[in-house]
Amino acid sequence: MKALRHPAAQIGLAAIGGIVFGLIVGDWAANLKFVGDLFIRLIQMSIVPLVMASVIVATGSMSGTGTGKIAVRTFKWMIGFSFVAAVLAWLLSVLIRPGAGMEFTAQLDPSLEESASEALGWQDTLLNFVSTNVFSAMSTATMVPIIVFSLLFGIALRSHITKTGDTGVLTFMDQIQQIVLTMIRLVMSIAPVGVFCLLAALAGDVGFSVVSTALSYLGTTLLGVLILFALFVVVVTVRTRLDPRSLPSKLTEQTAIAVTTTSSAVTFPTVLKNTVEKVGVSQKVANFTLSIGLTMGSYGAVLNYMIVVMFLAQAGDVDLSVGQIALGMGLAILLNMGTITVPGGFPVIAMFLATSLDLPFEAVGLLIAVDWFAGIFRTFLNVNGDTFVAMLVANADDEIDRDVYNGTKTVVAEDIDLDEYRDVMAQADRAD
């Protein structure tokens, strides 16, 4: 019974109940849709202040540390693999079309559909990244101009803090972020009710295809994770010339923790220990690369976020322009890099992506319902991808002890102060 108190278990049971109820009662379930819509609106209501505060705090808190060759190599590999993850997600979504099984009988919001199908030139697309009135952008939840404004504000705030030492504004914005997070936690307490109503209405409308579509979405995500994992192994093998057959035994422990907890933060001490003691990466490289990887190394998240973008577009029968696809990839990568921190879990991220790209929200409830499984896939790749990147960075400076990797030498990793990594660990859990 203790397991039933876990939010993921409650949402899962509510999702199953909602689908069964919707299939039984059919069209009548549409009467419950307003409750689900209310849940979605409560999340939407928090997105603009949350994104603004999060981006300003993240940018305003940046310091000049972490420079040098190790940092350059770490960022290069992480951004490179994140880009590959986004492109792979787009390709798989185009080929498999996980959202195409959803055929709504209810008409989509015409304004959303018209906005999402507009094909702007690249000049206009870039021009629209900047708003002449940020308050107008806030009133319409036009996210990209809001993000650009927040980034510039955060950079200016960082400059102000450096000159004056006054952190009052940064503290104020951090408090706003924490208060909005508390609002989201309150909203998420009714998530089981919202998900039940959303999926009941969805199942009553589209029928049994709601189940096959959920499985298609999860299957696309899992296939992408496996392909990207295989790519990691190939690149590491080619670059380091180490025997890949030894990798499973070195990754088993951290993989087991990752898939059972779906938390990169909880797995972090084990990853750091194993990367030094089993893989042979030097303590110096492991400390830096893995700590950065907690917030920037969420390759599974990038993959999943881009699949979400394509899924929502396909479910709503919306044709994305090339510019919108590129923007979706960029947002997925920026979410991964921690530049755009969207705390509050997957429901907030899904709504953020839908709002940013003017996509319909009808299928968001289905994605929320199965996110526990998607979270397992994301965390598996996030955690092991960090170890692979640490190997690639260490290899460039001959910082891998091959005797340790081959099991002929034993080293002991340094004890770490988890309090030092508290902030990045919290941010990592938001990506999982």
Tab-separated table of C-alpha atoms in Angstrom:
chain	number	residue	atom	x	y	z
A	1	MET	CA	0.000	0.000	0.000
A	2	LYS	CA	2.956	2.300	0.577
A	3	ALA	CA	3.702	2.257	-3.147
A	4	LEU	CA	0.235	3.657	-3.854
A	5	ARG	CA	1.195	6.856	-2.030
A	6	HIS	CA	3.821	7.617	-4.680
A	7	PRO	CA	2.574	10.318	-7.116
A	8	ALA	CA	3.699	8.313	-10.164
A	9	ALA	CA	1.697	5.288	-9.000
A	10	GLN	CA	-1.377	7.419	-8.362
A	11	ILE	CA	-1.139	9.054	-11.793
A	12	GLY	CA	-0.622	5.643	-13.408
A	13	LEU	CA	-3.716	4.177	-11.737
A	14	ALA	CA	-5.731	7.287	-12.602
A	15	ALA	CA	-4.609	6.987	-16.237
A	16	ILE	CA	-5.687	3.336	-16.455
A	17	GLY	CA	-8.981	4.134	-14.754
A	18	GLY	CA	-9.583	7.091	-17.072
A	19	ILE	CA	-8.932	5.054	-20.216
A	20	VAL	CA	-11.182	2.186	-19.071
A	21	PHE	CA	-13.934	4.623	-18.048
A	22	GLY	CA	-13.714	6.493	-21.352
A	23	LEU	CA	-13.842	3.297	-23.406
A	24	ILE	CA	-16.914	2.116	-21.476
A	25	VAL	CA	-19.001	5.293	-21.504
A	26	GLY	CA	-17.843	6.603	-24.889
A	27	ASP	CA	-18.829	10.119	-25.916
A	28	TRP	CA	-20.336	10.963	-22.506
A	29	ALA	CA	-16.787	11.144	-21.084
A	30	ALA	CA	-16.391	14.451	-22.911
A	31	ASN	CA	-18.344	15.977	-20.020
A	32	LEU	CA	-15.273	15.438	-17.819
A	33	LYS	CA	-12.920	17.238	-20.168
A	34	PHE	CA	-13.391	20.605	-18.479
A	35	VAL	CA	-11.832	19.218	-15.281
A	36	GLY	CA	-8.771	18.053	-17.213
A	37	ASP	CA	-8.612	21.371	-19.033
A	38	LEU	CA	-8.688	23.148	-15.678
A	39	PHE	CA	-5.678	21.101	-14.552
A	40	ILE	CA	-3.802	22.017	-17.747
A	41	ARG	CA	-4.651	25.713	-17.321
A	42	LEU	CA	-3.354	25.700	-13.750
A	43	ILE	CA	-0.013	24.452	-15.082
A	44	GLN	CA	-0.045	26.950	-17.965
A	45	MET	CA	-0.725	29.773	-15.530
A	46	SER	CA	2.640	29.219	-13.843
A	47	ILE	CA	4.826	28.802	-16.922
A	48	VAL	CA	5.611	32.443	-17.767
A	49	PRO	CA	6.709	33.573	-14.256
A	50	LEU	CA	8.507	30.267	-13.715
A	51	VAL	CA	10.504	30.431	-16.944
A	52	MET	CA	11.403	34.089	-16.450
A	53	ALA	CA	12.563	33.581	-12.868
A	54	SER	CA	14.399	30.351	-13.687
A	55	VAL	CA	16.308	31.756	-16.659
A	56	ILE	CA	17.229	34.963	-14.803
A	57	VAL	CA	18.419	33.038	-11.738
A	58	ALA	CA	20.375	30.509	-13.824
A	59	THR	CA	22.063	33.208	-15.925
A	60	GLY	CA	22.554	35.668	-13.080
A	61	SER	CA	24.214	32.981	-10.943
A	62	MET	CA	26.837	32.065	-13.550
A	63	SER	CA	30.455	32.620	-12.568
A	64	GLY	CA	33.654	32.522	-14.573
A	65	THR	CA	34.765	29.148	-13.255
A	66	GLY	CA	35.203	26.005	-15.283
A	67	THR	CA	37.463	27.321	-18.024
A	68	GLY	CA	40.258	25.457	-19.738
A	69	LYS	CA	40.726	22.518	-22.063
A	70	ILE	CA	38.698	20.107	-19.946
A	71	ALA	CA	35.720	22.481	-19.965
A	72	VAL	CA	35.928	23.054	-23.730
A	73	ARG	CA	36.086	19.320	-24.452
A	74	THR	CA	33.257	18.588	-22.023
A	75	PHE	CA	30.942	21.188	-23.545
A	76	LYS	CA	31.876	20.127	-27.077
A	77	TRP	CA	30.943	16.492	-26.533
A	78	MET	CA	27.805	17.260	-24.524
A	79	ILE	CA	26.418	19.789	-26.984
A	80	GLY	CA	27.377	17.535	-29.900
A	81	PHE	CA	25.579	14.487	-28.511
A	82	SER	CA	22.600	16.649	-27.526
A	83	PHE	CA	22.302	17.851	-31.127
A	84	VAL	CA	22.518	14.254	-32.384
A	85	ALA	CA	19.783	13.263	-29.890
A	86	ALA	CA	17.480	16.021	-31.162
A	87	VAL	CA	18.020	15.117	-34.824
A	88	LEU	CA	17.567	11.401	-34.083
A	89	ALA	CA	14.300	12.126	-32.265
A	90	TRP	CA	13.030	14.102	-35.249
A	91	LEU	CA	13.977	11.340	-37.711
A	92	LEU	CA	12.373	8.587	-35.637
A	93	SER	CA	9.226	10.668	-35.144
A	94	VAL	CA	8.943	11.292	-38.887
A	95	LEU	CA	9.435	7.587	-39.666
A	96	ILE	CA	7.298	6.060	-36.889
A	97	ARG	CA	4.814	8.928	-36.424
A	98	PRO	CA	3.903	8.020	-32.833
A	99	GLY	CA	1.210	10.698	-32.549
A	100	ALA	CA	-0.498	9.941	-35.860
A	101	GLY	CA	-2.854	7.364	-34.322
A	102	MET	CA	-4.786	10.088	-32.527
A	103	GLU	CA	-7.743	11.191	-34.621
A	104	PHE	CA	-9.779	13.751	-32.709
A	105	THR	CA	-13.438	14.130	-33.580
A	106	ALA	CA	-13.459	17.438	-31.712
A	107	GLN	CA	-12.123	20.371	-33.715
A	108	LEU	CA	-8.829	21.869	-32.606
A	109	ASP	CA	-8.552	25.507	-31.654
A	110	PRO	CA	-8.385	27.182	-35.107
A	111	SER	CA	-6.039	29.908	-33.867
A	112	LEU	CA	-3.554	27.310	-32.614
A	113	GLU	CA	-3.698	25.319	-35.807
A	114	GLU	CA	-3.324	28.412	-37.995
A	115	SER	CA	-0.423	29.718	-35.918
A	116	ALA	CA	1.375	26.363	-35.871
A	117	SER	CA	1.050	25.930	-39.630
A	118	GLU	CA	2.451	29.298	-40.594
A	119	ALA	CA	5.675	28.966	-42.560
A	120	LEU	CA	7.816	32.019	-41.913
A	121	GLY	CA	11.110	32.797	-43.583
A	122	TRP	CA	14.210	32.405	-41.440
A	123	GLN	CA	14.628	36.180	-41.175
A	124	ASP	CA	11.112	36.632	-39.772
A	125	THR	CA	11.595	33.650	-37.486
A	126	LEU	CA	14.741	35.194	-35.995
A	127	LEU	CA	13.117	38.628	-35.805
A	128	ASN	CA	10.239	37.161	-33.792
A	129	PHE	CA	12.737	35.918	-31.187
A	130	VAL	CA	12.784	39.508	-29.903
A	131	SER	CA	9.626	41.302	-28.785
A	132	THR	CA	9.171	45.065	-28.849
A	133	ASN	CA	7.114	44.717	-25.672
A	134	VAL	CA	7.980	41.936	-23.235
A	135	PHE	CA	4.703	42.487	-21.345
A	136	SER	CA	2.797	41.803	-24.559
A	137	ALA	CA	4.797	38.584	-24.993
A	138	MET	CA	3.997	37.648	-21.389
A	139	SER	CA	0.277	38.277	-21.864
A	140	THR	CA	0.170	35.905	-24.849
A	141	ALA	CA	2.711	33.398	-23.400
A	142	THR	CA	4.993	33.836	-26.417
A	143	MET	CA	7.870	31.978	-24.853
A	144	VAL	CA	10.906	32.574	-27.065
A	145	PRO	CA	10.916	36.398	-26.723
A	146	ILE	CA	10.387	35.918	-22.985
A	147	ILE	CA	13.434	33.630	-22.840
A	148	VAL	CA	15.578	36.082	-24.852
A	149	PHE	CA	14.575	38.946	-22.538
A	150	SER	CA	15.274	36.820	-19.448
A	151	LEU	CA	18.692	35.775	-20.757
A	152	LEU	CA	19.679	39.395	-21.410
A	153	PHE	CA	18.295	40.458	-18.022
A	154	GLY	CA	20.251	37.664	-16.321
A	155	ILE	CA	23.488	38.630	-18.078
A	156	ALA	CA	23.006	42.276	-17.097
A	157	LEU	CA	22.203	41.198	-13.534
A	158	ARG	CA	25.396	39.129	-13.404
A	159	SER	CA	27.371	42.190	-14.556
A	160	HIS	CA	25.646	44.342	-11.917
A	161	ILE	CA	26.461	41.819	-9.161
A	162	THR	CA	30.103	41.631	-10.265
A	163	LYS	CA	30.438	45.433	-10.108
A	164	THR	CA	28.482	46.144	-6.922
A	165	GLY	CA	28.316	42.865	-5.017
A	166	ASP	CA	24.590	43.496	-4.509
A	167	THR	CA	22.673	40.205	-4.858
A	168	GLY	CA	19.297	41.592	-3.754
A	169	VAL	CA	17.601	41.277	-7.147
A	170	LEU	CA	19.002	37.761	-7.654
A	171	THR	CA	17.711	36.721	-4.229
A	172	PHE	CA	14.303	38.224	-5.045
A	173	MET	CA	14.076	36.339	-8.362
A	174	ASP	CA	15.168	33.117	-6.642
A	175	GLN	CA	12.367	33.577	-4.097
A	176	ILE	CA	9.851	34.078	-6.914
A	177	GLN	CA	11.085	30.863	-8.501
A	178	GLN	CA	10.661	28.945	-5.247
A	179	ILE	CA	7.157	30.346	-4.669
A	180	VAL	CA	6.023	29.422	-8.198
A	181	LEU	CA	7.503	25.951	-7.662
A	182	THR	CA	5.370	25.649	-4.545
A	183	MET	CA	2.340	26.641	-6.636
A	184	ILE	CA	3.175	23.887	-9.125
A	185	ARG	CA	3.538	21.334	-6.343
A	186	LEU	CA	0.077	22.297	-5.119
A	187	VAL	CA	-1.331	21.930	-8.641
A	188	MET	CA	0.365	18.543	-9.067
A	189	SER	CA	-1.438	17.268	-5.975
A	190	ILE	CA	-4.585	17.073	-8.137
A	191	ALA	CA	-2.723	15.521	-11.087
A	192	PRO	CA	-4.410	12.084	-10.693
A	193	VAL	CA	-7.856	13.717	-10.995
A	194	GLY	CA	-6.749	15.835	-13.968
A	195	VAL	CA	-5.161	12.887	-15.770
A	196	PHE	CA	-8.221	10.674	-15.143
A	197	CYS	CA	-10.531	13.263	-16.696
A	198	LEU	CA	-8.215	14.070	-19.618
A	199	LEU	CA	-7.753	10.418	-20.568
A	200	ALA	CA	-11.404	9.545	-20.009
A	201	ALA	CA	-12.397	12.264	-22.498
A	202	LEU	CA	-9.593	11.263	-24.864
A	203	ALA	CA	-10.478	7.557	-24.781
A	204	GLY	CA	-14.160	8.375	-25.237
A	205	ASP	CA	-13.265	10.437	-28.309
A	206	VAL	CA	-10.602	8.373	-30.096
A	207	GLY	CA	-11.310	4.908	-28.662
A	208	PHE	CA	-8.749	2.163	-28.142
A	209	SER	CA	-6.143	3.943	-30.300
A	210	VAL	CA	-5.245	5.917	-27.166
A	211	VAL	CA	-3.497	2.780	-25.855
A	212	SER	CA	-1.677	1.937	-29.085
A	213	THR	CA	-0.589	5.562	-29.444
A	214	ALA	CA	0.879	5.585	-25.915
A	215	LEU	CA	2.809	2.410	-26.694
A	216	SER	CA	4.010	3.914	-29.983
A	217	TYR	CA	5.267	7.018	-28.140
A	218	LEU	CA	7.126	4.908	-25.553
A	219	GLY	CA	8.462	2.596	-28.256
A	220	THR	CA	9.828	5.547	-30.239
A	221	THR	CA	11.523	6.913	-27.120
A	222	LEU	CA	13.007	3.527	-26.202
A	223	LEU	CA	14.269	2.926	-29.744
A	224	GLY	CA	15.921	6.349	-29.756
A	225	VAL	CA	17.572	5.677	-26.390
A	226	LEU	CA	18.968	2.335	-27.593
A	227	ILE	CA	20.280	3.821	-30.862
A	228	LEU	CA	21.946	6.727	-29.050
A	229	PHE	CA	23.419	4.381	-26.435
A	230	ALA	CA	24.879	2.225	-29.221
A	231	LEU	CA	26.292	5.357	-30.860
A	232	PHE	CA	27.948	6.335	-27.577
A	233	VAL	CA	29.578	2.903	-27.334
A	234	VAL	CA	30.826	3.064	-30.928
A	235	VAL	CA	32.308	6.557	-30.521
A	236	VAL	CA	33.953	5.678	-27.194
A	237	THR	CA	35.384	2.461	-28.644
A	238	VAL	CA	36.786	4.189	-31.728
A	239	ARG	CA	38.278	7.114	-29.769
A	240	THR	CA	39.671	5.250	-26.749
A	241	ARG	CA	40.467	1.836	-28.296
A	242	LEU	CA	39.149	0.188	-25.131
A	243	ASP	CA	37.349	-3.171	-25.249
A	244	PRO	CA	33.584	-2.430	-25.243
A	245	ARG	CA	32.840	-5.930	-23.923
A	246	SER	CA	34.004	-4.760	-20.490
A	247	LEU	CA	31.465	-1.923	-20.355
A	248	PRO	CA	28.356	-3.859	-19.199
A	249	SER	CA	29.957	-4.929	-15.909
A	250	LYS	CA	31.126	-1.368	-15.271
A	251	LEU	CA	27.716	0.203	-15.953
A	252	THR	CA	25.421	-2.385	-14.335
A	253	GLU	CA	25.350	-0.889	-10.834
A	254	GLN	CA	24.628	2.684	-11.873
A	255	THR	CA	22.104	1.505	-14.468
A	256	ALA	CA	20.195	-0.470	-11.839
A	257	ILE	CA	19.997	2.555	-9.549
A	258	ALA	CA	19.055	4.873	-12.429
A	259	VAL	CA	16.132	2.792	-13.721
A	260	THR	CA	14.732	2.023	-10.265
A	261	THR	CA	14.928	5.590	-8.940
A	262	THR	CA	14.583	7.495	-12.270
A	263	SER	CA	16.916	10.065	-10.676
A	264	SER	CA	20.294	11.206	-12.000
A	265	ALA	CA	20.897	12.999	-8.699
A	266	VAL	CA	20.445	9.850	-6.593
A	267	THR	CA	22.688	7.936	-9.013
A	268	PHE	CA	25.413	10.618	-9.129
A	269	PRO	CA	27.636	9.355	-6.237
A	270	THR	CA	27.615	5.848	-7.738
A	271	VAL	CA	28.411	7.174	-11.224
A	272	LEU	CA	31.334	9.216	-9.887
A	273	LYS	CA	32.687	6.258	-7.910
A	274	ASN	CA	32.361	3.777	-10.782
A	275	THR	CA	33.794	6.161	-13.390
A	276	VAL	CA	36.973	6.471	-11.319
A	277	GLU	CA	37.250	2.984	-9.796
A	278	LYS	CA	35.932	0.795	-12.643
A	279	VAL	CA	36.431	2.835	-15.824
A	280	GLY	CA	39.736	4.438	-14.812
A	281	VAL	CA	38.924	8.094	-15.513
A	282	SER	CA	41.066	10.409	-13.383
A	283	GLN	CA	39.439	12.003	-10.348
A	284	LYS	CA	40.049	15.497	-11.751
A	285	VAL	CA	38.223	14.837	-15.024
A	286	ALA	CA	35.459	12.816	-13.366
A	287	ASN	CA	34.686	15.506	-10.791
A	288	PHE	CA	34.365	18.267	-13.392
A	289	THR	CA	32.757	16.403	-16.286
A	290	LEU	CA	30.217	14.446	-14.261
A	291	SER	CA	29.131	17.455	-12.218
A	292	ILE	CA	28.588	19.423	-15.441
A	293	GLY	CA	26.859	16.355	-16.878
A	294	LEU	CA	24.238	16.499	-14.137
A	295	THR	CA	22.709	19.547	-15.793
A	296	MET	CA	24.071	19.483	-19.353
A	297	GLY	CA	24.308	15.742	-19.993
A	298	SER	CA	20.605	14.905	-20.198
A	299	TYR	CA	20.721	13.321	-23.660
A	300	GLY	CA	17.711	11.134	-22.935
A	301	ALA	CA	15.778	14.263	-22.003
A	302	VAL	CA	16.712	16.017	-25.280
A	303	LEU	CA	15.585	12.967	-27.236
A	304	ASN	CA	12.319	12.705	-25.305
A	305	TYR	CA	11.512	16.432	-25.483
A	306	MET	CA	11.883	16.500	-29.263
A	307	ILE	CA	9.694	13.400	-29.582
A	308	VAL	CA	7.109	15.210	-27.435
A	309	VAL	CA	7.154	18.161	-29.857
A	310	MET	CA	6.624	15.892	-32.853
A	311	PHE	CA	4.026	13.772	-31.031
A	312	LEU	CA	1.864	16.786	-30.149
A	313	ALA	CA	2.115	18.131	-33.701
A	314	GLN	CA	1.171	14.765	-35.208
A	315	ALA	CA	-1.631	14.159	-32.697
A	316	GLY	CA	-3.130	17.538	-33.620
A	317	ASP	CA	-2.495	17.039	-37.358
A	318	VAL	CA	-0.341	20.178	-37.418
A	319	ASP	CA	2.392	20.503	-40.039
A	320	LEU	CA	5.481	22.084	-38.497
A	321	SER	CA	7.604	24.369	-40.636
A	322	VAL	CA	11.353	23.869	-40.903
A	323	GLY	CA	11.816	26.872	-38.617
A	324	GLN	CA	9.503	25.397	-35.983
A	325	ILE	CA	11.302	22.041	-36.101
A	326	ALA	CA	14.650	23.821	-35.677
A	327	LEU	CA	13.193	25.861	-32.811
A	328	GLY	CA	11.904	22.667	-31.173
A	329	MET	CA	15.388	21.145	-31.387
A	330	GLY	CA	16.936	24.321	-29.995
A	331	LEU	CA	14.535	24.427	-27.050
A	332	ALA	CA	15.138	20.731	-26.301
A	333	ILE	CA	18.905	21.309	-26.268
A	334	LEU	CA	18.654	24.506	-24.197
A	335	LEU	CA	16.451	22.701	-21.669
A	336	ASN	CA	19.183	20.076	-21.442
A	337	MET	CA	21.976	22.634	-21.096
A	338	GLY	CA	20.328	24.195	-18.069
A	339	THR	CA	20.199	27.624	-19.703
A	340	ILE	CA	16.422	27.315	-19.669
A	341	THR	CA	15.596	25.677	-16.366
A	342	VAL	CA	11.985	24.579	-16.216
A	343	PRO	CA	11.520	22.962	-12.803
A	344	GLY	CA	8.363	21.151	-11.783
A	345	GLY	CA	8.692	17.954	-13.745
A	346	PHE	CA	7.553	16.671	-17.103
A	347	PRO	CA	4.027	18.204	-17.142
A	348	VAL	CA	5.530	21.699	-16.987
A	349	ILE	CA	8.100	20.887	-19.662
A	350	ALA	CA	5.476	19.394	-21.985
A	351	MET	CA	3.277	22.459	-21.576
A	352	PHE	CA	6.278	24.762	-22.041
A	353	LEU	CA	7.154	23.094	-25.356
A	354	ALA	CA	3.530	23.126	-26.529
A	355	THR	CA	3.141	26.794	-25.582
A	356	SER	CA	6.455	27.813	-27.180
A	357	LEU	CA	5.536	26.204	-30.508
A	358	ASP	CA	1.797	26.907	-30.426
A	359	LEU	CA	0.925	23.210	-30.429
A	360	PRO	CA	-2.438	21.791	-29.331
A	361	PHE	CA	-2.611	20.341	-25.819
A	362	GLU	CA	-5.189	17.576	-26.345
A	363	ALA	CA	-2.699	14.711	-25.949
A	364	VAL	CA	-0.599	16.136	-23.087
A	365	GLY	CA	-2.547	14.099	-20.533
A	366	LEU	CA	-1.550	10.890	-22.297
A	367	LEU	CA	2.137	11.867	-22.182
A	368	ILE	CA	1.887	12.705	-18.476
A	369	ALA	CA	0.235	9.350	-17.801
A	370	VAL	CA	3.091	7.299	-19.264
A	371	ASP	CA	5.943	9.589	-18.206
A	372	TRP	CA	7.153	7.236	-15.466
A	373	PHE	CA	8.194	4.768	-18.179
A	374	ALA	CA	9.695	7.506	-20.358
A	375	GLY	CA	11.564	8.722	-17.254
A	376	ILE	CA	13.226	5.310	-16.918
A	377	PHE	CA	14.470	5.543	-20.514
A	378	ARG	CA	15.650	9.158	-20.079
A	379	THR	CA	17.546	8.507	-16.867
A	380	PHE	CA	19.232	5.366	-18.235
A	381	LEU	CA	20.742	7.372	-21.093
A	382	ASN	CA	21.443	10.498	-19.019
A	383	VAL	CA	23.472	8.579	-16.434
A	384	ASN	CA	25.481	6.325	-18.732
A	385	GLY	CA	25.980	9.087	-21.300
A	386	ASP	CA	27.789	11.127	-18.643
A	387	THR	CA	30.228	8.281	-18.046
A	388	PHE	CA	30.880	7.957	-21.791
A	389	VAL	CA	31.544	11.691	-22.141
A	390	ALA	CA	33.925	11.553	-19.154
A	391	MET	CA	35.806	8.767	-20.957
A	392	LEU	CA	36.046	10.829	-24.162
A	393	VAL	CA	37.241	13.943	-22.316
A	394	ALA	CA	39.766	11.974	-20.256
A	395	ASN	CA	41.085	10.118	-23.299
A	396	ALA	CA	42.126	13.371	-25.012
A	397	ASP	CA	44.569	14.155	-22.175
A	398	ASP	CA	45.553	10.537	-21.456
A	399	GLU	CA	43.604	10.704	-18.185
A	400	ILE	CA	42.218	7.148	-18.426
A	401	ASP	CA	44.113	4.497	-16.484
A	402	ARG	CA	43.838	1.525	-18.833
A	403	ASP	CA	45.016	-0.890	-16.167
A	404	VAL	CA	42.036	0.093	-14.020
A	405	TYR	CA	39.694	-0.334	-16.986
A	406	ASN	CA	41.145	-3.783	-17.712
A	407	GLY	CA	40.815	-4.816	-14.061
A	408	THR	CA	44.533	-5.264	-13.352
A	409	LYS	CA	44.793	-2.278	-11.020
A	410	THR	CA	42.677	-0.946	-8.161
A	411	VAL	CA	42.082	2.702	-7.247
A	412	VAL	CA	39.781	4.298	-4.697
A	413	ALA	CA	37.692	7.352	-5.543
A	414	GLU	CA	37.775	10.347	-3.223
A	415	ASP	CA	34.824	10.914	-0.920
A	416	ILE	CA	32.632	13.744	-2.185
A	417	ASP	CA	30.704	16.399	-0.307
A	418	LEU	CA	27.158	16.021	-1.613
A	419	ASP	CA	26.208	19.445	-0.245
A	420	GLU	CA	28.589	20.931	-2.826
A	421	TYR	CA	26.473	19.432	-5.614
A	422	ARG	CA	23.050	20.074	-4.078
A	423	ASP	CA	21.902	22.693	-6.604
A	424	VAL	CA	22.985	20.793	-9.715
A	425	MET	CA	21.544	17.556	-8.322
A	426	ALA	CA	18.182	19.261	-7.847
A	427	GLN	CA	18.339	20.636	-11.385
A	428	ALA	CA	19.244	17.177	-12.748
A	429	ASP	CA	16.113	15.667	-11.239
A	430	ARG	CA	14.014	18.202	-13.137
A	431	ALA	CA	15.389	16.810	-16.408
A	432	ASP	CA	14.690	13.207	-15.419
